């Protein structure tokens, strides 16, 4: 569902989706639901439930949930108020999920370079919430910003298996990488007003900045796909003519 909402290829690393949206994957979500269900049952006065919850049999449901909870916190959430327990468990599980995803992306034998690109760009990897641009921007703007932050733009070096070579479609003189396309391609950029550095992609804390970065990205990608800086552009406008400052 997230792939379709963000209009991003299904090859997008799942780690990127969860880091950017602040959501939990299904495995961690199930564990949270089990822990919170145990908390609710503890507050329910029922003899049958008491027998289940007080069972000492190895690997029974209650025993498995206790072990799951202990993976995330030393606090016995069963003694906490409902909302307090929910906040604590959600927070601790998200921290573990984030840590696990970062570790997976950095495995020496199979590094996930696109996830690493995202992590390197984030100023605060401890931020567990949905990123500002996803909360404030429309679907099309959010989609192209997400793709740029996660190296999922339709650029040759981002999808090596899709293209027969790496020659830049914009200038025909360099290898087509995301950095080259966004900042260096002489077939796309006539001046600095059209360029986008990596820092611009990760400084999206204001709606006006998000909108301008998204506009430049669309301009750049259309120029690239046309294959010539001399082609006429329609319905976008040239950021080089009247480009608001990104405040960098």
PDB file of C-alpha atoms in Angstrom:
ATOM      1  CA  UNK A   1       0.000   0.000   0.000  1.00  0.00           C
ATOM      2  CA  UNK A   2       2.798   2.427   0.880  1.00  0.00           C
ATOM      3  CA  UNK A   3       4.392   1.877  -2.524  1.00  0.00           C
ATOM      4  CA  UNK A   4       1.157   2.871  -4.241  1.00  0.00           C
ATOM      5  CA  UNK A   5       0.482   5.847  -1.991  1.00  0.00           C
ATOM      6  CA  UNK A   6       3.969   7.265  -2.578  1.00  0.00           C
ATOM      7  CA  UNK A   7       3.970   6.330  -6.283  1.00  0.00           C
ATOM      8  CA  UNK A   8       7.352   4.699  -5.821  1.00  0.00           C
ATOM      9  CA  UNK A   9       8.675   1.490  -7.436  1.00  0.00           C
ATOM     10  CA  UNK A  10       8.140  -1.783  -5.590  1.00  0.00           C
ATOM     11  CA  UNK A  11      11.927  -2.133  -5.499  1.00  0.00           C
ATOM     12  CA  UNK A  12      12.067   0.720  -2.961  1.00  0.00           C
ATOM     13  CA  UNK A  13      13.765  -0.631   0.194  1.00  0.00           C
ATOM     14  CA  UNK A  14      11.183  -1.334   2.886  1.00  0.00           C
ATOM     15  CA  UNK A  15      13.527   0.236   5.432  1.00  0.00           C
ATOM     16  CA  UNK A  16      13.226   3.561   3.612  1.00  0.00           C
ATOM     17  CA  UNK A  17       9.438   3.410   3.706  1.00  0.00           C
ATOM     18  CA  UNK A  18       9.276   2.826   7.450  1.00  0.00           C
ATOM     19  CA  UNK A  19      12.022   5.311   8.356  1.00  0.00           C
ATOM     20  CA  UNK A  20      10.379   8.100   6.350  1.00  0.00           C
ATOM     21  CA  UNK A  21       6.770   7.412   7.374  1.00  0.00           C
ATOM     22  CA  UNK A  22       7.515   6.594  11.021  1.00  0.00           C
ATOM     23  CA  UNK A  23       5.262   3.553  10.739  1.00  0.00           C
ATOM     24  CA  UNK A  24       5.862   0.077  12.130  1.00  0.00           C
ATOM     25  CA  UNK A  25       6.163  -2.968   9.909  1.00  0.00           C
ATOM     26  CA  UNK A  26       3.659  -5.767  10.359  1.00  0.00           C
ATOM     27  CA  UNK A  27       5.981  -7.931  12.475  1.00  0.00           C
ATOM     28  CA  UNK A  28       6.566  -5.235  15.087  1.00  0.00           C
ATOM     29  CA  UNK A  29       2.944  -4.103  14.968  1.00  0.00           C
ATOM     30  CA  UNK A  30       1.767  -7.617  15.840  1.00  0.00           C
ATOM     31  CA  UNK A  31       4.090  -7.691  18.845  1.00  0.00           C
ATOM     32  CA  UNK A  32       2.767  -4.334  20.065  1.00  0.00           C
ATOM     33  CA  UNK A  33      -0.818  -5.587  19.730  1.00  0.00           C
ATOM     34  CA  UNK A  34       0.010  -8.726  21.718  1.00  0.00           C
ATOM     35  CA  UNK A  35       1.606  -6.772  24.560  1.00  0.00           C
ATOM     36  CA  UNK A  36      -1.295  -4.322  24.754  1.00  0.00           C
ATOM     37  CA  UNK A  37      -3.790  -7.197  24.590  1.00  0.00           C
ATOM     38  CA  UNK A  38      -2.077  -8.798  27.577  1.00  0.00           C
ATOM     39  CA  UNK A  39      -2.359  -5.490  29.446  1.00  0.00           C
ATOM     40  CA  UNK A  40      -6.108  -5.310  28.757  1.00  0.00           C
ATOM     41  CA  UNK A  41      -6.642  -8.883  29.865  1.00  0.00           C
ATOM     42  CA  UNK A  42      -4.773  -8.231  33.114  1.00  0.00           C
ATOM     43  CA  UNK A  43      -7.323  -5.548  33.937  1.00  0.00           C
ATOM     44  CA  UNK A  44     -10.255  -7.858  33.179  1.00  0.00           C
ATOM     45  CA  UNK A  45     -11.570  -9.766  36.187  1.00  0.00           C
ATOM     46  CA  UNK A  46     -12.354 -13.217  34.904  1.00  0.00           C
ATOM     47  CA  UNK A  47     -11.452 -16.605  36.368  1.00  0.00           C
ATOM     48  CA  UNK A  48     -10.845 -18.226  32.999  1.00  0.00           C
ATOM     49  CA  UNK A  49      -8.543 -15.420  31.942  1.00  0.00           C
ATOM     50  CA  UNK A  50      -6.758 -15.551  35.289  1.00  0.00           C
ATOM     51  CA  UNK A  51      -5.910 -19.200  34.638  1.00  0.00           C
ATOM     52  CA  UNK A  52      -4.460 -18.307  31.246  1.00  0.00           C
ATOM     53  CA  UNK A  53      -2.482 -15.331  32.484  1.00  0.00           C
ATOM     54  CA  UNK A  54      -1.130 -17.060  35.555  1.00  0.00           C
ATOM     55  CA  UNK A  55      -0.117 -20.230  33.743  1.00  0.00           C
ATOM     56  CA  UNK A  56       3.511 -21.226  34.312  1.00  0.00           C
ATOM     57  CA  UNK A  57       3.648 -23.642  31.404  1.00  0.00           C
ATOM     58  CA  UNK A  58       6.707 -23.037  29.175  1.00  0.00           C
ATOM     59  CA  UNK A  59       5.947 -21.420  25.838  1.00  0.00           C
ATOM     60  CA  UNK A  60       2.317 -20.714  26.659  1.00  0.00           C
ATOM     61  CA  UNK A  61       0.798 -17.517  25.209  1.00  0.00           C
ATOM     62  CA  UNK A  62       1.417 -15.486  28.341  1.00  0.00           C
ATOM     63  CA  UNK A  63       5.022 -16.669  28.546  1.00  0.00           C
ATOM     64  CA  UNK A  64       5.670 -15.747  24.897  1.00  0.00           C
ATOM     65  CA  UNK A  65       4.197 -12.274  25.339  1.00  0.00           C
ATOM     66  CA  UNK A  66       6.287 -11.695  28.476  1.00  0.00           C
ATOM     67  CA  UNK A  67       9.427 -12.550  26.528  1.00  0.00           C
ATOM     68  CA  UNK A  68       8.369 -10.273  23.692  1.00  0.00           C
ATOM     69  CA  UNK A  69       7.829  -7.376  26.095  1.00  0.00           C
ATOM     70  CA  UNK A  70      11.208  -7.971  27.741  1.00  0.00           C
ATOM     71  CA  UNK A  71      12.900  -7.549  24.346  1.00  0.00           C
ATOM     72  CA  UNK A  72      11.831  -3.927  24.337  1.00  0.00           C
ATOM     73  CA  UNK A  73      11.624  -2.731  27.926  1.00  0.00           C
ATOM     74  CA  UNK A  74      12.388  -3.762  31.496  1.00  0.00           C
ATOM     75  CA  UNK A  75       9.228  -2.003  32.653  1.00  0.00           C
ATOM     76  CA  UNK A  76       6.271  -4.278  33.377  1.00  0.00           C
ATOM     77  CA  UNK A  77       3.669  -2.455  31.294  1.00  0.00           C
ATOM     78  CA  UNK A  78       0.877  -4.424  32.982  1.00  0.00           C
ATOM     79  CA  UNK A  79       1.117  -2.141  36.010  1.00  0.00           C
ATOM     80  CA  UNK A  80       0.878   1.052  33.950  1.00  0.00           C
ATOM     81  CA  UNK A  81      -2.200   2.976  32.946  1.00  0.00           C
ATOM     82  CA  UNK A  82      -3.535   2.112  29.477  1.00  0.00           C
ATOM     83  CA  UNK A  83      -2.321   5.216  27.609  1.00  0.00           C
ATOM     84  CA  UNK A  84       1.022   5.285  29.415  1.00  0.00           C
ATOM     85  CA  UNK A  85       1.677   1.656  28.521  1.00  0.00           C
ATOM     86  CA  UNK A  86       0.701   2.267  24.901  1.00  0.00           C
ATOM     87  CA  UNK A  87       3.041   5.259  24.549  1.00  0.00           C
ATOM     88  CA  UNK A  88       5.945   3.403  26.164  1.00  0.00           C
ATOM     89  CA  UNK A  89       5.605   0.250  24.059  1.00  0.00           C
ATOM     90  CA  UNK A  90       5.112   2.123  20.785  1.00  0.00           C
ATOM     91  CA  UNK A  91       8.173   4.268  21.478  1.00  0.00           C
ATOM     92  CA  UNK A  92      10.450   1.394  22.492  1.00  0.00           C
ATOM     93  CA  UNK A  93       9.387  -0.829  19.605  1.00  0.00           C
ATOM     94  CA  UNK A  94       9.961   1.969  17.070  1.00  0.00           C
ATOM     95  CA  UNK A  95      13.453   2.540  18.475  1.00  0.00           C
ATOM     96  CA  UNK A  96      14.294  -1.161  18.126  1.00  0.00           C
ATOM     97  CA  UNK A  97      12.837  -1.301  14.625  1.00  0.00           C
ATOM     98  CA  UNK A  98      14.835   1.764  13.527  1.00  0.00           C
ATOM     99  CA  UNK A  99      18.058   0.372  15.012  1.00  0.00           C
ATOM    100  CA  UNK A 100      17.489  -3.002  13.359  1.00  0.00           C
ATOM    101  CA  UNK A 101      16.823  -1.444   9.953  1.00  0.00           C
ATOM    102  CA  UNK A 102      19.950   0.695  10.129  1.00  0.00           C
ATOM    103  CA  UNK A 103      22.031  -2.351  11.076  1.00  0.00           C
ATOM    104  CA  UNK A 104      20.562  -4.386   8.204  1.00  0.00           C
ATOM    105  CA  UNK A 105      21.387  -1.642   5.700  1.00  0.00           C
ATOM    106  CA  UNK A 106      25.018  -1.608   6.840  1.00  0.00           C
ATOM    107  CA  UNK A 107      25.769  -5.327   6.642  1.00  0.00           C
ATOM    108  CA  UNK A 108      29.201  -5.656   4.948  1.00  0.00           C
ATOM    109  CA  UNK A 109      28.177  -8.642   2.825  1.00  0.00           C
ATOM    110  CA  UNK A 110      25.015  -6.979   1.466  1.00  0.00           C
ATOM    111  CA  UNK A 111      24.891  -3.232   2.133  1.00  0.00           C
ATOM    112  CA  UNK A 112      21.751  -1.333   1.141  1.00  0.00           C
ATOM    113  CA  UNK A 113      23.261   1.779  -0.386  1.00  0.00           C
ATOM    114  CA  UNK A 114      19.969   3.569  -0.965  1.00  0.00           C
ATOM    115  CA  UNK A 115      19.019   3.210   2.695  1.00  0.00           C
ATOM    116  CA  UNK A 116      22.498   4.376   3.662  1.00  0.00           C
ATOM    117  CA  UNK A 117      22.028   7.447   1.445  1.00  0.00           C
ATOM    118  CA  UNK A 118      18.854   8.269   3.390  1.00  0.00           C
ATOM    119  CA  UNK A 119      20.423   7.685   6.808  1.00  0.00           C
ATOM    120  CA  UNK A 120      23.464   9.803   5.941  1.00  0.00           C
ATOM    121  CA  UNK A 121      21.180  12.644   4.899  1.00  0.00           C
ATOM    122  CA  UNK A 122      19.038  12.618   8.027  1.00  0.00           C
ATOM    123  CA  UNK A 123      20.256  15.088  10.627  1.00  0.00           C
ATOM    124  CA  UNK A 124      18.425  13.294  13.428  1.00  0.00           C
ATOM    125  CA  UNK A 125      18.107   9.538  13.051  1.00  0.00           C
ATOM    126  CA  UNK A 126      16.384   9.404  16.454  1.00  0.00           C
ATOM    127  CA  UNK A 127      13.299  11.144  15.000  1.00  0.00           C
ATOM    128  CA  UNK A 128      10.747   8.335  14.973  1.00  0.00           C
ATOM    129  CA  UNK A 129       7.835  10.251  13.481  1.00  0.00           C
ATOM    130  CA  UNK A 130       6.589  10.834   9.956  1.00  0.00           C
ATOM    131  CA  UNK A 131       8.763  13.344   8.129  1.00  0.00           C
ATOM    132  CA  UNK A 132       7.458  16.891   7.699  1.00  0.00           C
ATOM    133  CA  UNK A 133       7.148  16.807   3.912  1.00  0.00           C
ATOM    134  CA  UNK A 134       4.964  13.679   4.017  1.00  0.00           C
ATOM    135  CA  UNK A 135       2.590  15.323   6.483  1.00  0.00           C
ATOM    136  CA  UNK A 136       2.330  18.708   4.781  1.00  0.00           C
ATOM    137  CA  UNK A 137       2.683  18.207   1.034  1.00  0.00           C
ATOM    138  CA  UNK A 138       0.305  16.849  -1.591  1.00  0.00           C
ATOM    139  CA  UNK A 139       0.757  13.367  -2.979  1.00  0.00           C
ATOM    140  CA  UNK A 140       2.735  14.297  -6.122  1.00  0.00           C
ATOM    141  CA  UNK A 141       5.114  16.634  -4.291  1.00  0.00           C
ATOM    142  CA  UNK A 142       5.596  14.120  -1.458  1.00  0.00           C
ATOM    143  CA  UNK A 143       6.260  11.352  -3.976  1.00  0.00           C
ATOM    144  CA  UNK A 144       9.041  13.113  -5.881  1.00  0.00           C
ATOM    145  CA  UNK A 145      10.653  14.327  -2.630  1.00  0.00           C
ATOM    146  CA  UNK A 146      10.577  10.788  -1.249  1.00  0.00           C
ATOM    147  CA  UNK A 147      12.147   9.395  -4.416  1.00  0.00           C
ATOM    148  CA  UNK A 148      14.936  11.964  -4.352  1.00  0.00           C
ATOM    149  CA  UNK A 149      15.730  11.371  -0.667  1.00  0.00           C
ATOM    150  CA  UNK A 150      15.896   7.628  -1.271  1.00  0.00           C
ATOM    151  CA  UNK A 151      17.648   7.566  -4.663  1.00  0.00           C
ATOM    152  CA  UNK A 152      14.553   6.261  -6.403  1.00  0.00           C
ATOM    153  CA  UNK A 153      14.402   8.943  -9.103  1.00  0.00           C
ATOM    154  CA  UNK A 154      14.447   7.468 -12.622  1.00  0.00           C
ATOM    155  CA  UNK A 155      18.175   8.014 -13.052  1.00  0.00           C
ATOM    156  CA  UNK A 156      20.442   5.451 -14.699  1.00  0.00           C
ATOM    157  CA  UNK A 157      22.783   4.858 -11.771  1.00  0.00           C
ATOM    158  CA  UNK A 158      19.784   4.402  -9.466  1.00  0.00           C
ATOM    159  CA  UNK A 159      18.411   1.624 -11.709  1.00  0.00           C
ATOM    160  CA  UNK A 160      21.419   0.063 -13.375  1.00  0.00           C
ATOM    161  CA  UNK A 161      19.529  -2.972 -14.657  1.00  0.00           C
ATOM    162  CA  UNK A 162      16.997  -0.835 -16.509  1.00  0.00           C
ATOM    163  CA  UNK A 163      19.371   0.943 -18.903  1.00  0.00           C
ATOM    164  CA  UNK A 164      21.930  -0.373 -21.432  1.00  0.00           C
ATOM    165  CA  UNK A 165      24.560   2.174 -20.367  1.00  0.00           C
ATOM    166  CA  UNK A 166      25.224   4.938 -17.839  1.00  0.00           C
ATOM    167  CA  UNK A 167      25.769   7.822 -20.292  1.00  0.00           C
ATOM    168  CA  UNK A 168      23.849  10.889 -19.138  1.00  0.00           C
ATOM    169  CA  UNK A 169      20.757  11.624 -21.237  1.00  0.00           C
ATOM    170  CA  UNK A 170      21.075  15.302 -20.460  1.00  0.00           C
ATOM    171  CA  UNK A 171      24.591  16.040 -21.636  1.00  0.00           C
ATOM    172  CA  UNK A 172      25.954  12.793 -23.103  1.00  0.00           C
ATOM    173  CA  UNK A 173      29.309  13.538 -21.490  1.00  0.00           C
ATOM    174  CA  UNK A 174      29.219  11.992 -18.000  1.00  0.00           C
ATOM    175  CA  UNK A 175      27.862   9.028 -16.144  1.00  0.00           C
ATOM    176  CA  UNK A 176      24.254   9.643 -15.130  1.00  0.00           C
ATOM    177  CA  UNK A 177      24.187   9.592 -11.326  1.00  0.00           C
ATOM    178  CA  UNK A 178      21.774  11.391  -9.022  1.00  0.00           C
ATOM    179  CA  UNK A 179      24.426  13.867  -7.895  1.00  0.00           C
ATOM    180  CA  UNK A 180      25.468  14.563 -11.490  1.00  0.00           C
ATOM    181  CA  UNK A 181      21.873  15.081 -12.656  1.00  0.00           C
ATOM    182  CA  UNK A 182      20.802  17.295  -9.760  1.00  0.00           C
ATOM    183  CA  UNK A 183      23.921  19.452  -9.620  1.00  0.00           C
ATOM    184  CA  UNK A 184      26.386  19.060 -12.481  1.00  0.00           C
ATOM    185  CA  UNK A 185      24.777  18.164 -15.815  1.00  0.00           C
ATOM    186  CA  UNK A 186      25.527  20.957 -18.299  1.00  0.00           C
ATOM    187  CA  UNK A 187      22.613  19.868 -20.461  1.00  0.00           C
ATOM    188  CA  UNK A 188      20.181  20.589 -17.617  1.00  0.00           C
ATOM    189  CA  UNK A 189      21.664  23.434 -15.596  1.00  0.00           C
ATOM    190  CA  UNK A 190      22.356  26.822 -17.164  1.00  0.00           C
ATOM    191  CA  UNK A 191      22.934  28.428 -13.765  1.00  0.00           C
ATOM    192  CA  UNK A 192      22.949  27.591 -10.071  1.00  0.00           C
ATOM    193  CA  UNK A 193      19.253  28.397  -9.670  1.00  0.00           C
ATOM    194  CA  UNK A 194      18.247  25.018 -11.064  1.00  0.00           C
ATOM    195  CA  UNK A 195      20.700  22.927  -9.050  1.00  0.00           C
ATOM    196  CA  UNK A 196      19.860  20.870  -5.976  1.00  0.00           C
ATOM    197  CA  UNK A 197      22.455  19.661  -3.491  1.00  0.00           C
ATOM    198  CA  UNK A 198      21.838  16.715  -1.210  1.00  0.00           C
ATOM    199  CA  UNK A 199      21.477  19.078   1.745  1.00  0.00           C
ATOM    200  CA  UNK A 200      18.427  20.633   0.050  1.00  0.00           C
ATOM    201  CA  UNK A 201      16.682  17.256   0.003  1.00  0.00           C
ATOM    202  CA  UNK A 202      17.140  16.864   3.745  1.00  0.00           C
ATOM    203  CA  UNK A 203      16.275  20.393   4.888  1.00  0.00           C
ATOM    204  CA  UNK A 204      12.538  20.106   4.276  1.00  0.00           C
ATOM    205  CA  UNK A 205      11.217  21.823   7.385  1.00  0.00           C
ATOM    206  CA  UNK A 206       9.005  24.440   5.722  1.00  0.00           C
ATOM    207  CA  UNK A 207       6.180  23.962   3.232  1.00  0.00           C
ATOM    208  CA  UNK A 208       7.517  26.665   0.888  1.00  0.00           C
ATOM    209  CA  UNK A 209      10.934  24.974   0.759  1.00  0.00           C
ATOM    210  CA  UNK A 210       9.357  21.565   0.115  1.00  0.00           C
ATOM    211  CA  UNK A 211       7.296  22.992  -2.728  1.00  0.00           C
ATOM    212  CA  UNK A 212      10.297  24.681  -4.367  1.00  0.00           C
ATOM    213  CA  UNK A 213      12.512  21.584  -4.109  1.00  0.00           C
ATOM    214  CA  UNK A 214       9.707  19.464  -5.605  1.00  0.00           C
ATOM    215  CA  UNK A 215       9.307  21.983  -8.448  1.00  0.00           C
ATOM    216  CA  UNK A 216      13.018  21.923  -9.245  1.00  0.00           C
ATOM    217  CA  UNK A 217      13.048  18.133  -9.179  1.00  0.00           C
ATOM    218  CA  UNK A 218      10.208  17.970 -11.704  1.00  0.00           C
ATOM    219  CA  UNK A 219      11.997  20.495 -13.921  1.00  0.00           C
ATOM    220  CA  UNK A 220      15.257  18.530 -13.768  1.00  0.00           C
ATOM    221  CA  UNK A 221      13.619  15.166 -14.458  1.00  0.00           C
ATOM    222  CA  UNK A 222      11.665  16.538 -17.416  1.00  0.00           C
ATOM    223  CA  UNK A 223      14.836  18.060 -18.872  1.00  0.00           C
ATOM    224  CA  UNK A 224      16.626  14.753 -18.391  1.00  0.00           C
ATOM    225  CA  UNK A 225      13.875  12.726 -20.021  1.00  0.00           C
ATOM    226  CA  UNK A 226      13.699  15.080 -22.977  1.00  0.00           C
ATOM    227  CA  UNK A 227      17.396  14.474 -23.506  1.00  0.00           C
ATOM    228  CA  UNK A 228      18.176  18.047 -24.491  1.00  0.00           C
ATOM    229  CA  UNK A 229      18.360  21.343 -22.641  1.00  0.00           C
ATOM    230  CA  UNK A 230      17.022  23.107 -25.750  1.00  0.00           C
ATOM    231  CA  UNK A 231      13.606  21.399 -25.719  1.00  0.00           C
ATOM    232  CA  UNK A 232      10.610  23.504 -24.804  1.00  0.00           C
ATOM    233  CA  UNK A 233       9.187  22.867 -21.319  1.00  0.00           C
ATOM    234  CA  UNK A 234       5.471  23.079 -20.677  1.00  0.00           C
ATOM    235  CA  UNK A 235       3.401  23.546 -17.522  1.00  0.00           C
ATOM    236  CA  UNK A 236       6.360  23.707 -15.161  1.00  0.00           C
ATOM    237  CA  UNK A 237       8.266  26.904 -15.826  1.00  0.00           C
ATOM    238  CA  UNK A 238      12.005  27.369 -15.631  1.00  0.00           C
ATOM    239  CA  UNK A 239      13.262  27.702 -12.044  1.00  0.00           C
ATOM    240  CA  UNK A 240      16.200  29.643 -13.421  1.00  0.00           C
ATOM    241  CA  UNK A 241      13.932  32.528 -14.393  1.00  0.00           C
ATOM    242  CA  UNK A 242      12.281  33.237 -11.048  1.00  0.00           C
ATOM    243  CA  UNK A 243      13.438  30.817  -8.424  1.00  0.00           C
ATOM    244  CA  UNK A 244      12.611  31.401  -4.766  1.00  0.00           C
ATOM    245  CA  UNK A 245      15.550  30.967  -2.420  1.00  0.00           C
ATOM    246  CA  UNK A 246      15.784  27.670  -0.581  1.00  0.00           C
ATOM    247  CA  UNK A 247      17.375  29.469   2.323  1.00  0.00           C
ATOM    248  CA  UNK A 248      20.503  27.310   2.274  1.00  0.00           C
TER     249      UNK A 248
END
